[in-house]
Amino acid sequence: MTRHRVKMQLLLLLGVATSRCLHDETQKSVRLLRPHLSQMPTHFRSSVLPLSSSRDPQPLRIQTYYTRDPLSNEAWAPDGASRALAALRETTQRIQGILAVIPAQRPLLLSRDPTQYCRAIWGDPDTPNYHRCSLLNPGYQGESCLGAKMPDAHLRGYSLWPEHGLPQLIQPDGPGVQNTDFLLYVRVAHTSKCHKEPSVIAYAACCQLDSEDRPLAGTIVYCAQHLTSPSLSHGDIVTATLHELLHVLGFSGQLFMKWRDCPSGLSARENCSTRKHVTRRDEWGQLLLTTPTVSHSLAKHLGVPGTVLGVPLEEEGSLSSHWESRLLQGSIMTATFDGAQHTRLDRITLAAFEDSGWYQVNYSAAEELLWGQGSGPEFGLVSTCGNGSSDFFCTRSGLGCHYLHLDKGSCSSDPVLEGCRIYKPLASGSECWKEENGLLTRAENPHGEIYHLHSRCFLANLTSQALSKGKVSQPSTSPTGRCYLHQCTHKGVYEVQVEGSPWIPCLPGKAVQIPGYYGLLYCPQGRLCLSNKGTSAVTSPQMSFSTQDLLFQLSLGLTGTPGHSLGKEEREELAEVVLQALVTRGGTSRCYFHSPSITTNLMFTVSMWKSPGCQGPSVATLYQNLTLSFQEKPLQVHHGKAIFTTEYSKLLTSMDHSISVTDQLLSTGFCILLLILVGALGTLAYQKRATLQVGPSTT
Ligand SMILES: *[C@@H]1O[C@H](CO)[C@@H](O)[C@H](O)[C@H]1NC(C)=O
Ligand SMILES: *[C@@H]1O[C@H](CO)[C@@H](O)[C@H](O)[C@H]1NC(C)=O
Ligand SMILES: *[C@@H]1O[C@H](CO)[C@@H](O)[C@H](O)[C@H]1NC(C)=O
Ligand SMILES: *[C@@H]1O[C@H](CO)[C@@H](O)[C@H](O)[C@H]1NC(C)=O
Ligand SMILES: *[C@@H]1O[C@H](CO)[C@@H](O)[C@H](O)[C@H]1NC(C)=O
């Protein structure tokens, strides 16, 4: 008996390997830059602010930027990258439908860190150039965000100032990034953090804020080895990506203190001020997020009249960037990740974004969080979770059903649950909605289980009567989690089917008998058929994605000595010669390469995708072969009397053949792109007392 239990728990640990969320420690290591007034162009100060204040919020435009540094040995895994790319596109589109901001009117231009490029500043307050850079740092290597190098094109310039008079411009402002409210740098790597925390899929941090402290830029780092793992579904990668992006966009212990109070709405920025109280500790030491919209949402969720003092946060060291998981199990912003099927983008999380004062929130995308719904003010406390007052928590050992009834579960705890126990999905094979799990039971199925997309987990102790022919009585067994088919008849009302039985009405809260079986099947209350949509599919459609859909943009920097600058025709000829060499090097046909061109400063670019009918490897494979081969041996071409050699190559990838942004950005001289993500969430434990206080019904 005991041995059996021990084995079971080991399995759970292996299968549901919860990964730690590195957001807090990562964010702490990053210096958050915001623009100095002196860095803003004067016309910006005078004309743009009043103008923008009259504008309406528009969907948040997130631009993702990925370049692979050809000199680094960061992993390049086209297949993993492709999965992540698909997930990233889906995630940013989703966020766009939810968050709106007053759109930036000019290209996004990020700040430089004076403590990086400048070694000394003028120190005499009486001189005109007081506090400006008087001595450059000769070792300045440019700006980066969590290890992602930021191109000069995205950055403001900088100058060296004499004691009096006009500055010497060292680097002019870059062109900036058009049509962008948030710039996300993406890395796919095997960093030391990935190495140290093998369960981490990705981590992210915000690096720059705008003048109202709204996050402007950040980086997400994917630990490359996870992107090819078959145990992560597309939905899992999307969900984890969403979790990380929500951190970077404002749901972060480092950013809570910068949230704004905007009583007159997003369009009246002049009436906003920094919020004074975002988090506080209650008298029992529980840390709470106390802003009004989240507090109201939680009260509504728990069915508590009025409001509550705040929403409990999970404490992780000195900071906290996650909801308390006992209270908001299943929310996208708790610290544990049980897979996409069990995670919801809930209203309380969306309310946090409204309370940040940076975003207008469209709540129609909110997903229903079943956990704790209507359970009252005492729900989720360490002191009550074990006394049987709520069936969201379990007390007995053994098998039951996860609260969403998609999976069988085992009653267990984890560090963030602080001793409270819940039915957690088993390591594998416990999903009732996966038909393949039923293949195992096909041969012998005494309990009449059915695994099917519309099957759910029910507590039952059914045993086929055929089994006990001749026996006088069947030994009594206690109910356990079993998979049976269900169909909704009305809202909250459903029928069940067991192998070989007709459909039997299941009365929520009651137990039913099934013809042909001994024992009972218990019908859960308030868990199934809650929407009006009938038996809505539980599995989110797995987006099929092939690397065939990728557009790769290959850029090659050439060095050579033509002796004079090349005219337009000469450049076209040279582009053709380079393309020929590329086709030869790749050992493929021309059908992969489109629109070659060369700029006056000898940057060759070509789009790569497979034309219809094009035979050969995937674009990603070809790209990989080409870059590897350039690293081994540069490409050399002869043109006239000159010889040109490739100096470096860059990649730009996007999902869509018709992305105009791509072309536009390229033409301004930098290389943009898109890629991967995943979030890693996890568990961190702190022993603490936790409680939730009900406040007076005020607003
Ligand atoms: C900003 O606040 C002031 C004072 O409360 C109010 O009179 C004004 O109408 C507000 N502005 C907007 C645009 O709502
Ligand atoms: C909110 O999002 C829904 C789709 O989720 C969309 O149909 C609706 O128009 C959006 N509302 C606003 C005000 O943008
Ligand atoms: C559980 O504890 C809470 C708080 O002490 C109490 O209100 C409730 O009645 C208890 N429930 C049971 C079933 O003991
Ligand atoms: C099923 O469980 C109930 C109690 O929950 C028990 O009374 C009954 O005898 C059990 N039936 C069988 C066939 O095990
Ligand atoms: C790319 O490299 C792989 C492995 O080195 C090789 O099998 C494949 O044929 C190459 N493809 C092309 C198009 O060169």
Tab-separated table of N, CA and C and ligand atoms in Angstrom, residues 97-98 360 362-365, ligand 2:
chain	number	residue	atom	x	y	z
A	97	GLY	N	-5.563	41.611	-29.586
A	97	GLY	CA	-7.014	41.670	-29.478
A	97	GLY	C	-7.485	42.054	-28.081
A	98	ILE	N	-6.569	42.117	-27.137
A	98	ILE	CA	-6.955	42.339	-25.754
A	98	ILE	C	-6.489	43.692	-25.215
A	360	GLN	N	-5.848	49.803	-22.285
A	360	GLN	CA	-7.285	49.601	-22.255
A	360	GLN	C	-7.500	48.111	-22.542
A	362	ASN	N	-9.808	44.748	-23.455
A	362	ASN	CA	-11.027	44.181	-24.024
A	362	ASN	C	-11.289	42.851	-23.330
A	363	TYR	N	-12.296	42.838	-22.459
A	363	TYR	CA	-12.528	41.651	-21.629
A	363	TYR	C	-13.223	40.520	-22.375
A	364	SER	N	-13.612	40.753	-23.619
A	364	SER	CA	-14.354	39.669	-24.271
A	364	SER	C	-13.469	38.458	-24.529
A	365	ALA	N	-12.150	38.636	-24.423
A	365	ALA	CA	-11.259	37.488	-24.611
A	365	ALA	C	-11.038	36.716	-23.313
B	2	LIG	C1	-13.085	42.901	-28.257
B	2	LIG	O1	-12.661	41.665	-28.783
B	2	LIG	C2	-13.655	40.990	-29.546
B	2	LIG	C3	-13.085	39.677	-29.992
B	2	LIG	O2	-12.490	39.016	-28.918
B	2	LIG	C4	-14.061	41.831	-30.721
B	2	LIG	O3	-15.083	41.192	-31.450
B	2	LIG	C5	-14.539	43.185	-30.239
B	2	LIG	O4	-14.816	44.015	-31.337
B	2	LIG	C6	-13.498	43.838	-29.374
B	2	LIG	N1	-14.031	45.065	-28.812
B	2	LIG	C7	-13.397	46.223	-28.914
B	2	LIG	C8	-14.042	47.375	-28.263
B	2	LIG	O5	-12.332	46.321	-29.488
